[in-house]
Coordinates of N, CA, C and O in Angstrom, one line a residue:
X232 N 16.0 204.8 -30.7 CA 15.5 206.2 -30.8 C 16.4 207.2 -30.3 O 16.4 208.3 -30.9
X233 N 17.2 206.9 -29.3 CA 18.1 207.9 -28.8 C 19.2 208.3 -29.8 O 19.6 209.4 -30.0
X234 N 19.7 207.3 -30.6 CA 20.7 207.5 -31.6 C 20.1 208.4 -32.8 O 20.8 209.3 -33.2
X235 N 18.9 208.1 -33.1 CA 18.2 208.8 -34.1 C 18.0 210.3 -33.6 O 18.2 211.2 -34.4
X236 N 17.7 210.5 -32.4 CA 17.5 211.8 -31.8 C 18.8 212.6 -31.9 O 18.8 213.8 -32.2
X237 N 19.9 212.0 -31.5 CA 21.2 212.6 -31.5 C 21.6 213.0 -32.8 O 22.1 214.1 -33.2
X238 N 21.4 212.0 -33.9 CA 21.7 212.4 -35.3 C 20.9 213.4 -35.9 O 21.3 214.2 -36.6
X239 N 19.5 213.4 -35.6 CA 18.7 214.3 -36.3 C 18.6 215.6 -35.6 O 18.2 216.7 -36.2
X240 N 18.9 215.6 -34.3 CA 18.9 216.9 -33.5 C 17.5 217.2 -33.0 O 17.3 218.4 -32.6
X241 N 16.6 216.2 -33.1 CA 15.3 216.6 -32.6 C 14.5 215.3 -32.2 O 15.0 214.2 -32.6
X242 N 13.4 215.4 -31.5 CA 12.8 214.2 -31.0 C 12.1 213.4 -32.2 O 11.7 214.0 -33.2
X243 N 12.2 212.1 -32.1 CA 11.6 211.3 -33.1 C 10.0 211.1 -32.9 O 9.7 210.7 -31.8
X244 N 9.3 211.3 -33.9 CA 7.8 211.2 -33.7 C 7.5 209.7 -33.7 O 8.0 208.8 -34.3
X245 N 6.6 209.4 -32.7 CA 6.1 208.0 -32.6 C 4.5 207.9 -32.9 O 4.0 207.0 -32.4
X246 N 4.0 208.8 -33.6 CA 2.6 208.9 -33.7 C 2.1 208.3 -35.1 O 1.0 208.3 -35.6
X247 N 3.1 207.8 -36.0 CA 2.8 207.2 -37.3 C 3.5 206.0 -37.5 O 4.8 206.0 -37.3
X248 N 2.9 204.9 -37.8 CA 3.6 203.6 -38.0 C 3.9 203.4 -39.5 O 3.4 204.3 -40.4
X249 N 4.6 202.4 -39.9 CA 4.9 202.2 -41.3 C 3.8 202.1 -42.2 O 3.8 202.7 -43.4
X250 N 2.8 201.3 -41.9 CA 1.6 201.1 -42.8 C 1.0 202.5 -43.1 O 0.6 202.8 -44.2
X251 N 0.8 203.3 -42.0 CA 0.1 204.5 -42.2 C 0.9 205.5 -43.1 O 0.5 206.2 -43.9
X252 N 2.4 205.4 -42.9 CA 3.2 206.2 -43.7 C 3.0 205.8 -45.2 O 2.9 206.7 -46.1
X253 N 3.0 204.5 -45.5 CA 2.8 204.1 -46.9 C 1.5 204.6 -47.4 O 1.3 205.1 -48.6
X254 N 0.4 204.4 -46.6 CA -0.9 204.7 -47.0 C -1.1 206.2 -47.3 O -1.7 206.6 -48.3
X255 N -0.5 207.0 -46.4 CA -0.6 208.5 -46.5 C 0.2 208.9 -47.8 O -0.2 209.8 -48.6
X256 N 1.3 208.4 -48.1 CA 2.1 208.7 -49.3 C 1.4 208.3 -50.5 O 1.4 209.1 -51.5
X257 N 0.7 207.1 -50.6 CA -0.1 206.8 -51.7 C -1.2 207.7 -52.0 O -1.6 208.0 -53.1
X258 N -1.9 208.0 -50.9 CA -3.0 208.9 -51.0 C -2.6 210.3 -51.6 O -3.3 210.8 -52.4
X259 N -1.5 210.9 -51.1 CA -1.0 212.1 -51.5 C -0.6 212.0 -53.0 O -1.0 212.9 -53.8
X260 N 0.1 210.9 -53.4 CA 0.5 210.7 -54.7 C -0.7 210.6 -55.7 O -0.7 211.2 -56.7
X261 N -1.7 209.9 -55.3 CA -3.0 209.7 -56.1 C -3.7 211.1 -56.3 O -4.2 211.3 -57.3
X262 N -3.7 211.9 -55.1 CA -4.3 213.2 -55.3 C -3.6 214.1 -56.3 O -4.1 214.9 -56.9
X263 N -2.2 213.9 -56.2 CA -1.4 214.8 -57.3 C -1.8 214.4 -58.6 O -1.8 215.3 -59.5
X264 N -1.9 213.2 -58.9 CA -2.2 212.6 -60.2 C -3.6 212.8 -60.7 O -3.9 212.9 -61.9
X265 N -4.5 213.0 -59.7 CA -6.0 213.1 -60.1 C -6.4 214.6 -60.4 O -5.9 215.5 -59.7
X266 N -7.2 214.7 -61.5 CA -7.6 216.1 -61.8 C -8.7 216.7 -60.8 O -9.0 217.8 -60.9
X267 N -9.2 215.8 -60.1 CA -10.3 216.2 -59.1 C -9.8 216.8 -57.8 O -10.6 217.3 -57.1
X268 N -8.6 216.7 -57.5 CA -8.0 217.2 -56.3 C -6.8 218.2 -56.6 O -6.1 218.1 -57.6
X269 N -6.8 219.2 -55.8 CA -5.6 220.1 -55.8 C -4.8 220.1 -54.6 O -5.4 220.5 -53.5
X270 N -3.6 219.6 -54.6 CA -2.8 219.4 -53.5 C -1.4 220.1 -53.9 O -1.0 220.2 -55.0
X271 N -0.6 220.4 -53.0 CA 0.7 220.9 -53.1 C 1.6 219.8 -53.6 O 1.7 218.7 -52.9
X272 N 2.3 220.0 -54.7 CA 3.2 219.0 -55.2 C 4.4 218.8 -54.2 O 4.8 219.8 -53.5
X273 N 4.9 217.6 -54.0 CA 6.1 217.2 -53.3 C 6.8 216.2 -53.9 O 6.3 215.5 -54.8
X274 N 8.1 216.2 -53.6 CA 8.9 215.2 -54.2 C 9.9 214.6 -53.1 O 10.2 215.3 -52.1
X275 N 10.4 213.4 -53.3 CA 11.3 212.7 -52.4 C 12.6 212.5 -53.1 O 12.7 212.0 -54.2
X276 N 13.6 213.0 -52.5 CA 15.0 212.9 -53.0 C 15.8 211.8 -52.2 O 16.1 212.2 -51.1
X277 N 16.2 210.8 -52.8 CA 17.0 209.8 -52.2 C 18.4 210.2 -52.1 O 18.9 210.7 -53.3
X278 N 19.2 210.1 -51.1 CA 20.6 210.5 -51.0 C 21.4 209.4 -50.5 O 20.9 208.4 -49.8
X279 N 22.7 209.3 -50.7 CA 23.6 208.3 -50.3 C 24.4 209.0 -49.1 O 24.9 210.1 -49.3
X280 N 24.4 208.3 -48.0 CA 24.9 208.8 -46.7 C 26.4 209.1 -46.6 O 26.8 209.9 -45.8
X281 N 27.1 208.4 -47.5 CA 28.6 208.5 -47.4 C 29.3 208.8 -48.7 O 28.8 208.6 -49.8
X282 N 30.5 209.5 -48.6 CA 31.2 209.9 -49.8 C 32.0 208.6 -50.4 O 32.2 207.7 -49.6
X283 N 32.2 208.6 -51.7 CA 32.8 207.5 -52.3 C 34.0 208.0 -53.2 O 33.8 208.9 -53.9
X284 N 35.2 207.5 -52.9 CA 36.4 207.8 -53.7 C 36.6 206.7 -54.8 O 36.3 205.6 -54.6
X285 N 37.1 207.2 -55.9 CA 37.5 206.4 -57.0 C 39.0 206.7 -57.2 O 39.3 207.8 -57.4
X286 N 39.8 205.6 -57.2 CA 41.3 205.8 -57.3 C 41.7 204.9 -58.5 O 41.1 203.8 -58.8
X287 N 42.8 205.3 -59.1 CA 43.4 204.5 -60.2 C 44.9 204.6 -60.1 O 45.5 205.6 -59.6
X288 N 45.6 203.6 -60.7 CA 47.0 203.6 -60.6 C 47.5 204.5 -61.9 O 47.2 204.2 -62.9
X289 N 48.3 205.5 -61.5 CA 48.9 206.4 -62.6 C 49.9 205.6 -63.3 O 50.7 204.9 -62.8
X290 N 49.9 205.9 -64.7 CA 51.0 205.4 -65.5 C 52.1 206.3 -65.4 O 52.1 207.4 -64.9
X291 N 53.4 205.9 -65.7 CA 54.5 206.6 -65.7 C 54.3 207.9 -66.4 O 53.8 207.9 -67.6
X292 N 54.6 209.1 -65.8 CA 54.6 210.4 -66.5 C 53.2 210.9 -66.7 O 53.0 211.7 -67.5
X293 N 52.3 210.3 -65.9 CA 50.8 210.7 -66.1 C 50.6 212.1 -65.7 O 50.5 213.0 -66.6
X294 N 50.5 212.4 -64.4 CA 50.2 213.7 -63.9 C 49.0 214.3 -64.5 O 49.0 215.6 -64.7
X295 N 48.0 213.6 -64.9 CA 46.9 214.0 -65.6 C 45.9 214.7 -64.8 O 45.8 214.3 -63.6
X296 N 45.2 215.6 -65.3 CA 44.0 216.2 -64.6 C 42.8 215.4 -65.2 O 42.5 215.5 -66.4
X297 N 42.1 214.8 -64.4 CA 40.9 214.0 -64.8 C 39.7 214.8 -64.9 O 39.3 215.5 -64.0
X298 N 39.0 214.8 -66.1 CA 37.8 215.5 -66.2 C 36.6 214.6 -65.8 O 36.8 213.3 -65.9
X299 N 35.5 215.1 -65.3 CA 34.4 214.3 -64.9 C 33.1 215.0 -65.4 O 33.0 216.3 -65.2
X300 N 32.3 214.2 -66.0 CA 30.8 214.8 -66.2 C 29.9 214.1 -65.4 O 30.1 213.0 -64.9
X301 N 28.8 214.8 -65.1 CA 27.8 214.2 -64.2 C 26.5 214.4 -64.8 O 26.0 215.3 -65.6
X302 N 25.7 213.2 -64.6 CA 24.2 213.2 -65.0 C 23.4 212.9 -63.8 O 23.5 211.7 -63.3
X303 N 22.8 213.9 -63.3 CA 22.2 213.7 -61.9 C 20.9 212.8 -61.9 O 20.6 212.2 -63.0
X304 N 20.2 212.8 -60.9 CA 19.1 211.8 -60.7 C 18.0 211.9 -61.7 O 17.5 210.9 -62.2
X305 N 17.8 213.0 -62.3 CA 16.7 213.1 -63.3 C 17.2 212.6 -64.6 O 16.4 212.6 -65.6
X306 N 18.4 212.1 -64.7 CA 19.1 211.6 -66.0 C 18.9 212.7 -67.1 O 18.6 212.4 -68.2
X307 N 19.3 213.8 -66.7 CA 19.3 214.9 -67.7 C 20.6 214.9 -68.5 O 21.5 214.0 -68.2
X308 N 20.9 215.8 -69.4 CA 22.0 215.7 -70.3 C 23.2 216.1 -69.3 O 23.2 216.9 -68.5
X309 N 24.3 215.3 -69.6 CA 25.5 215.4 -68.8 C 26.1 216.8 -69.0 O 26.1 217.3 -70.0
X310 N 26.6 217.4 -67.8 CA 27.3 218.6 -67.9 C 28.6 218.5 -67.3 O 28.8 217.7 -66.4
X311 N 29.6 219.3 -67.7 CA 31.0 219.1 -67.2 C 31.0 219.6 -65.8 O 30.4 220.6 -65.5
X312 N 31.7 218.9 -64.9 CA 31.9 219.3 -63.5 C 33.1 218.9 -63.1 O 33.6 217.8 -63.4
X313 N 33.9 219.6 -62.2 CA 35.2 219.1 -61.6 C 34.9 218.1 -60.7 O 34.0 218.1 -60.0
X314 N 35.9 217.1 -60.6 CA 35.8 216.1 -59.7 C 36.1 216.7 -58.2 O 37.1 217.3 -58.0
X315 N 35.3 216.3 -57.3 CA 35.5 216.8 -55.9 C 36.8 216.2 -55.4 O 37.1 215.1 -55.3
X316 N 37.6 217.1 -54.9 CA 39.0 216.6 -54.3 C 39.8 216.0 -55.3 O 40.6 215.1 -55.1
X317 N 39.6 216.5 -56.6 CA 40.4 215.8 -57.7 C 42.0 216.0 -57.5 O 42.5 217.0 -57.1
X318 N 42.6 214.9 -57.7 CA 44.2 214.9 -57.7 C 44.7 213.7 -58.4 O 43.8 212.7 -58.7
X319 N 45.8 213.7 -58.9 CA 46.3 212.6 -59.7 C 46.2 211.3 -58.9 O 46.8 211.3 -57.8
X320 N 45.6 210.3 -59.5 CA 45.6 209.0 -58.8 C 44.3 208.7 -58.1 O 44.1 207.6 -57.5
X321 N 43.4 209.7 -57.9 CA 42.2 209.5 -57.2 C 41.3 210.7 -57.1 O 41.7 211.8 -57.3
X322 N 40.0 210.6 -56.8 CA 39.1 211.6 -56.6 C 37.8 211.1 -55.8 O 37.4 210.0 -55.8
X323 N 37.2 212.1 -55.2 CA 36.0 211.9 -54.5 C 34.9 212.1 -55.5 O 34.5 213.3 -55.8
X324 N 34.4 211.0 -56.1 CA 33.5 211.2 -57.2 C 32.1 211.4 -56.8 O 31.3 212.0 -57.4
X325 N 31.7 210.7 -55.6 CA 30.3 210.9 -55.1 C 30.5 211.5 -53.7 O 31.2 211.0 -52.8
X326 N 30.0 212.7 -53.5 CA 30.1 213.4 -52.1 C 29.1 212.9 -51.2 O 28.2 212.1 -51.6
X327 N 29.2 213.2 -50.0 CA 28.3 212.8 -48.9 C 27.0 213.4 -49.3 O 26.7 214.6 -49.7
X328 N 25.9 212.7 -49.1 CA 24.5 213.0 -49.4 C 24.3 213.3 -50.9 O 23.5 214.2 -51.3
X329 N 25.0 212.6 -51.6 CA 24.9 212.7 -53.1 C 23.5 212.1 -53.5 O 23.1 211.0 -53.0
X330 N 22.8 212.7 -54.4 CA 21.5 212.3 -54.8 C 21.6 210.9 -55.6 O 22.7 210.8 -56.2
X331 N 20.7 210.1 -55.5 CA 20.8 208.9 -56.3 C 19.4 208.6 -56.8 O 18.4 209.0 -56.2
X332 N 19.2 208.0 -58.0 CA 20.4 207.5 -58.8 C 21.2 208.7 -59.4 O 20.7 209.7 -59.6
X333 N 22.4 208.4 -59.8 CA 23.4 209.5 -60.3 C 24.5 208.7 -61.0 O 25.1 207.8 -60.5
X334 N 24.7 209.3 -62.2 CA 25.7 208.8 -63.2 C 26.7 209.9 -63.4 O 26.5 211.0 -63.6
X335 N 28.0 209.4 -63.3 CA 29.1 210.2 -63.6 C 30.1 209.6 -64.6 O 30.3 208.4 -64.5
X336 N 30.7 210.4 -65.4 CA 31.6 209.9 -66.5 C 33.1 210.4 -66.2 O 33.3 211.6 -66.0
X337 N 33.9 209.5 -66.1 CA 35.4 209.8 -65.8 C 36.1 209.7 -67.2 O 35.8 208.8 -68.0
X338 N 37.0 210.6 -67.4 CA 37.8 210.6 -68.6 C 39.2 210.4 -68.3 O 39.8 211.3 -67.6
X339 N 39.8 209.4 -68.7 CA 41.2 209.1 -68.4 C 41.9 208.8 -69.7 O 41.3 208.5 -70.7
X340 N 43.3 208.8 -69.7 CA 44.1 208.6 -70.8 C 44.9 207.4 -70.6 O 45.8 207.4 -69.7
X341 N 44.7 206.2 -71.3 CA 45.4 205.0 -71.0 C 45.7 204.4 -72.3 O 45.1 204.5 -73.3
X342 N 46.8 203.5 -72.2 CA 47.1 202.6 -73.4 C 47.2 201.1 -73.1 O 47.8 200.4 -73.8
X343 N 46.7 200.8 -71.9 CA 46.8 199.4 -71.5 C 45.7 199.2 -70.4 O 45.1 200.1 -69.9
X344 N 45.5 197.9 -70.1 CA 44.5 197.6 -69.1 C 44.8 198.3 -67.7 O 45.9 198.4 -67.4
X345 N 43.7 198.8 -67.1 CA 43.9 199.5 -65.8 C 42.8 199.1 -64.9 O 41.7 198.6 -65.3
X346 N 42.9 199.5 -63.6 CA 42.0 199.3 -62.6 C 41.6 200.5 -61.9 O 42.3 201.5 -61.7
X347 N 40.2 200.4 -61.5 CA 39.6 201.5 -60.7 C 39.3 200.8 -59.4 O 38.8 199.7 -59.4
X348 N 39.5 201.5 -58.3 CA 39.2 201.1 -56.9 C 38.2 202.0 -56.2 O 38.6 203.2 -56.2
X349 N 37.1 201.5 -55.8 CA 36.3 202.3 -55.1 C 36.3 202.1 -53.5 O 36.4 200.9 -53.1
X350 N 36.2 203.1 -52.8 CA 36.4 203.0 -51.3 C 35.8 204.2 -50.6 O 35.5 205.2 -51.3
X351 N 35.5 204.1 -49.3 CA 35.1 205.2 -48.5 C 36.4 205.9 -48.1 O 37.4 205.3 -47.8
X352 N 36.3 207.2 -48.0 CA 37.5 208.0 -47.5 C 37.7 207.6 -46.0 O 36.8 207.2 -45.3
X353 N 39.0 207.8 -45.6 CA 39.4 207.5 -44.2 C 38.5 208.3 -43.2 O 38.2 207.7 -42.1
X354 N 38.1 209.5 -43.5 CA 37.3 210.3 -42.6 C 35.8 210.2 -42.7 O 35.1 211.0 -42.2
X355 N 35.4 209.3 -43.6 CA 33.9 209.1 -43.8 C 33.3 208.7 -42.5 O 33.7 207.8 -41.7
X356 N 32.1 209.2 -42.2 CA 31.4 208.9 -41.1 C 30.6 207.5 -41.1 O 29.3 207.5 -40.8
X357 N 31.3 206.5 -41.5 CA 30.6 205.2 -41.6 C 30.5 204.6 -40.2 O 31.3 204.9 -39.4
X358 N 29.6 203.6 -40.2 CA 29.4 202.9 -38.8 C 30.7 202.1 -38.4 O 31.5 201.8 -39.3
X359 N 30.9 202.0 -37.2 CA 32.1 201.3 -36.7 C 32.2 199.9 -37.2 O 31.2 199.2 -37.4
X360 N 33.4 199.6 -37.7 CA 33.6 198.2 -38.3 C 33.4 198.1 -39.7 O 33.6 197.1 -40.3
X361 N 33.0 199.2 -40.5 CA 32.8 199.2 -41.8 C 34.1 199.1 -42.6 O 35.0 199.8 -42.2
X362 N 34.2 198.2 -43.6 CA 35.3 198.0 -44.4 C 35.4 199.2 -45.4 O 34.4 199.4 -46.1
X363 N 36.5 199.8 -45.5 CA 36.6 201.0 -46.3 C 36.6 200.7 -47.8 O 35.9 201.4 -48.6
X364 N 37.1 199.5 -48.2 CA 37.1 199.2 -49.6 C 35.7 198.7 -50.0 O 35.0 197.9 -49.4
X365 N 35.3 199.2 -51.2 CA 34.0 198.8 -51.8 C 34.1 197.8 -52.9 O 33.6 196.7 -52.7
X366 N 35.0 198.0 -53.9 CA 35.1 197.1 -54.9 C 36.3 197.6 -55.9 O 36.7 198.8 -55.9
X367 N 36.8 196.7 -56.6 CA 37.7 196.9 -57.7 C 37.1 196.6 -59.1 O 36.4 195.7 -59.2
X368 N 37.4 197.5 -60.0 CA 36.9 197.3 -61.4 C 38.1 197.2 -62.4 O 39.0 198.2 -62.3
X369 N 38.2 196.3 -63.2 CA 39.3 196.2 -64.3 C 38.7 196.5 -65.6 O 37.7 196.0 -66.1
X370 N 39.4 197.6 -66.2 CA 39.0 198.0 -67.5 C 40.1 197.4 -68.5 O 41.2 197.8 -68.4
X371 N 39.6 196.5 -69.4 CA 40.5 195.9 -70.3 C 40.2 196.2 -71.7 O 39.3 196.9 -72.1
X372 N 40.9 195.6 -72.7 CA 40.7 195.8 -74.1 C 41.5 196.8 -74.8 O 41.3 197.2 -75.9
X373 N 42.6 197.3 -74.0 CA 43.6 198.2 -74.5 C 44.9 197.5 -74.7 O 45.3 196.6 -73.8
X374 N 45.7 197.9 -75.7 CA 45.3 198.8 -76.7 C 44.3 198.3 -77.7 O 44.1 197.1 -77.8
X375 N 43.6 199.1 -78.5 CA 42.6 198.8 -79.4 C 43.2 197.7 -80.4 O 44.2 198.0 -80.9
X376 N 42.5 196.7 -80.6 CA 42.9 195.6 -81.6 C 43.8 194.6 -81.1 O 44.3 193.7 -81.8
X377 N 44.2 194.8 -79.8 CA 45.2 193.8 -79.2 C 44.5 192.5 -79.0 O 43.3 192.5 -78.7
X378 N 45.3 191.4 -79.0 CA 44.8 190.0 -78.8 C 45.2 189.5 -77.5 O 46.2 190.0 -77.0
X379 N 44.5 188.6 -76.8 CA 45.1 188.1 -75.6 C 46.4 187.4 -75.8 O 46.6 186.7 -76.7
X380 N 47.3 187.6 -74.8 CA 48.7 187.2 -75.0 C 49.6 188.1 -75.5 O 50.9 187.8 -75.5
X381 N 49.2 189.2 -76.2 CA 50.1 190.2 -76.8 C 50.8 190.9 -75.7 O 50.3 191.1 -74.6
X382 N 52.1 191.2 -76.0 CA 52.9 191.9 -75.0 C 52.4 193.3 -74.8 O 51.7 194.0 -75.6
X383 N 52.5 193.8 -73.5 CA 51.9 195.1 -73.2 C 52.7 196.2 -74.0 O 53.9 196.0 -74.3
X384 N 51.9 197.3 -74.3 CA 52.6 198.4 -75.1 C 53.7 199.0 -74.3 O 53.6 199.1 -73.0
X385 N 54.7 199.7 -74.9 CA 55.6 200.5 -74.2 C 55.0 201.7 -73.4 O 54.1 202.2 -73.8
X386 N 55.8 202.1 -72.4 CA 55.1 203.2 -71.7 C 55.0 204.5 -72.5 O 54.0 205.3 -72.2
X387 N 55.7 204.7 -73.6 CA 55.6 205.9 -74.4 C 54.7 205.7 -75.5 O 54.6 206.6 -76.4
X388 N 53.9 204.6 -75.6 CA 52.9 204.4 -76.6 C 51.7 205.4 -76.5 O 51.5 205.9 -75.5
X389 N 51.2 205.7 -77.7 CA 50.1 206.6 -77.6 C 48.9 206.2 -76.7 O 48.6 205.0 -76.6
X390 N 48.3 207.1 -76.0 CA 47.3 206.9 -75.1 C 45.9 207.1 -75.8 O 45.7 208.1 -76.5
X391 N 44.9 206.3 -75.3 CA 43.6 206.5 -75.8 C 42.8 207.2 -74.8 O 43.0 207.2 -73.6
X392 N 41.8 208.0 -75.3 CA 40.9 208.8 -74.4 C 39.8 207.7 -74.0 O 39.1 207.2 -74.8
X393 N 39.8 207.4 -72.7 CA 38.9 206.4 -72.1 C 37.9 207.1 -71.3 O 38.1 207.9 -70.4
X394 N 36.6 206.7 -71.6 CA 35.5 207.3 -70.9 C 34.8 206.2 -70.1 O 34.4 205.2 -70.7
X395 N 34.8 206.3 -68.7 CA 34.2 205.2 -67.9 C 33.1 205.8 -67.2 O 33.1 206.9 -66.6
X396 N 31.9 205.1 -67.5 CA 30.6 205.6 -66.8 C 30.4 204.8 -65.5 O 30.2 203.6 -65.5
X397 N 30.3 205.6 -64.4 CA 30.1 205.0 -63.1 C 28.8 205.5 -62.6 O 28.4 206.7 -62.6
X398 N 28.0 204.5 -62.0 CA 26.6 204.8 -61.6 C 26.4 204.4 -60.2 O 26.7 203.3 -59.8
X399 N 25.8 205.3 -59.3 CA 25.2 205.0 -58.0 C 23.7 204.8 -58.3 O 23.0 205.8 -58.6
X400 N 23.3 203.6 -58.3 CA 21.8 203.3 -58.7 C 20.9 203.7 -57.6 O 21.2 204.0 -56.4
X401 N 19.6 203.4 -57.8 CA 18.6 203.8 -56.9 C 18.6 203.1 -55.6 O 18.0 203.5 -54.6
X402 N 19.3 202.0 -55.6 CA 19.5 201.1 -54.4 C 20.8 201.4 -53.6 O 21.1 200.7 -52.6
X403 N 21.5 202.4 -54.1 CA 22.8 202.7 -53.5 C 24.0 201.8 -53.8 O 25.0 201.7 -53.0
X404 N 23.9 201.1 -54.9 CA 24.9 200.1 -55.3 C 25.7 200.8 -56.4 O 25.2 201.3 -57.4
X405 N 27.0 200.7 -56.2 CA 28.0 201.4 -57.2 C 28.3 200.3 -58.3 O 28.8 199.2 -58.0
X406 N 28.2 200.8 -59.5 CA 28.4 199.9 -60.7 C 29.2 200.7 -61.8 O 29.0 201.8 -61.8
X407 N 30.0 200.0 -62.5 CA 30.7 200.6 -63.7 C 29.8 200.2 -64.9 O 29.7 198.9 -65.2
X408 N 28.9 201.0 -65.4 CA 28.0 200.7 -66.4 C 28.7 200.4 -67.8 O 28.3 199.5 -68.5
X409 N 29.7 201.2 -68.2 CA 30.3 201.0 -69.4 C 31.7 201.7 -69.4 O 31.9 202.5 -68.7
X410 N 32.5 201.2 -70.5 CA 33.8 201.9 -70.6 C 34.1 201.9 -72.2 O 33.9 200.9 -72.8
X411 N 34.5 203.0 -72.6 CA 34.9 203.1 -74.0 C 36.1 203.8 -74.4 O 36.4 204.7 -73.6
X412 N 36.9 203.4 -75.3 CA 38.2 204.0 -75.7 C 38.0 204.7 -77.0 O 37.4 204.1 -77.9
X413 N 38.4 206.0 -77.1 CA 38.2 206.7 -78.4 C 39.7 206.9 -79.0 O 40.5 207.3 -78.4
X414 N 39.8 206.4 -80.3 CA 40.9 206.6 -81.1 C 40.8 207.6 -82.1 O 39.8 207.6 -82.8
X415 N 41.7 208.7 -82.0 CA 41.6 209.8 -83.1 C 42.6 209.5 -84.1 O 43.8 209.2 -83.9
X416 N 42.2 209.7 -85.3 CA 43.1 209.6 -86.5 C 42.9 210.7 -87.4 O 41.8 211.2 -87.6
X417 N 44.0 211.2 -88.0 CA 43.9 212.4 -88.9 C 43.9 211.7 -90.3 O 44.6 210.9 -90.7
X418 N 42.9 212.1 -91.1 CA 42.6 211.7 -92.4 C 42.7 212.8 -93.4 O 42.1 213.9 -93.2
X419 N 43.5 212.7 -94.4 CA 43.7 213.8 -95.4 C 42.8 213.5 -96.6 O 42.5 212.4 -97.0
X420 N 42.2 214.6 -97.1 CA 41.3 214.6 -98.2 C 41.9 215.5 -99.3 O 42.4 216.6 -99.0
X421 N 41.8 214.9 -100.5 CA 42.2 215.7 -101.6 C 41.1 216.1 -102.5 O 40.2 215.2 -102.8
X422 N 41.0 217.3 -102.8 CA 39.8 217.8 -103.7 C 40.2 217.3 -105.2 O 41.3 217.3 -105.6
X423 N 39.1 216.9 -105.8 CA 39.2 216.5 -107.2 C 39.7 217.6 -108.0 O 39.3 218.9 -107.9
X424 N 40.6 217.4 -109.0 CA 41.1 218.3 -109.9 C 39.9 219.0 -110.7 O 39.0 218.2 -111.1
X425 N 39.9 220.2 -110.9 CA 38.8 220.8 -111.7 C 38.8 220.2 -113.1 O 39.9 219.9 -113.7
X426 N 37.7 220.0 -113.6 CA 37.5 219.4 -115.0 C 38.1 220.3 -116.0 O 38.0 221.5 -116.0
X427 N 38.8 219.8 -117.1 CA 39.3 220.5 -118.1 C 38.2 221.2 -118.9 O 37.2 220.5 -119.2
X428 N 38.4 222.4 -119.3 CA 37.3 223.1 -120.2 C 37.2 222.3 -121.5 O 38.1 221.8 -122.1
X429 N 35.9 222.3 -121.9 CA 35.7 221.6 -123.1 C 36.2 222.4 -124.4 O 36.2 223.5 -124.3

C-alpha cells in the first residue's frame, strides 16, 4: 500500500474490495446499455506502463529514415505518424503509457532476411531485475522468389519496400502480426494503332 501511495501520490482507498468493484462496473455498464436508465457514459483505457524500442541492423549504406503508421486502440484507419525517437537502426515504437491494443506499421527497405529486436530502453522505469530484452523477430523470404540455399544478394541489389505490422495486444504482449514486401515494376503499354479508314 505504501508503494502504491508513493507512486499514485495519494492515499489508496480501502473501502471497496475486488468483488464489489466488478459488480459496480457491471451494474454501470448494464445501465449504459439499457434504455430504461440514463447514466453518464464512461470508458476504460488500458495502457502499457513502459516504453518499447524496436531496433534493426542497418544494411551497408542504409541511413534510411523509417516511416511508421499507427492504428490506435479503436482499430481505426492507420494514419502516418513519426516514430518516437526515430534514428537509423532503432526507434521507440511504443511510448510509455501507450494505449493498448495498438498496432503500428514499420516501413523498411531491405533485400535480404533481417531481424527486429524488441527491448525496453535503458532509462525505462521497469522494476528492479527486469531483463531489458523482450524478443527477437526474424523477417525472411527476401529477395522475392529466392529458394532456400540460394546465395545472399549483393549489397547493391535493389531493395524491396517491407511493411512490418507490430501489435501490442490487449494483454500487453508484443507480436509481429505480419510482414510483406512490395515489388514495384514499370510496365509499358502501347496504344493500338488507329484503324485504317474504310
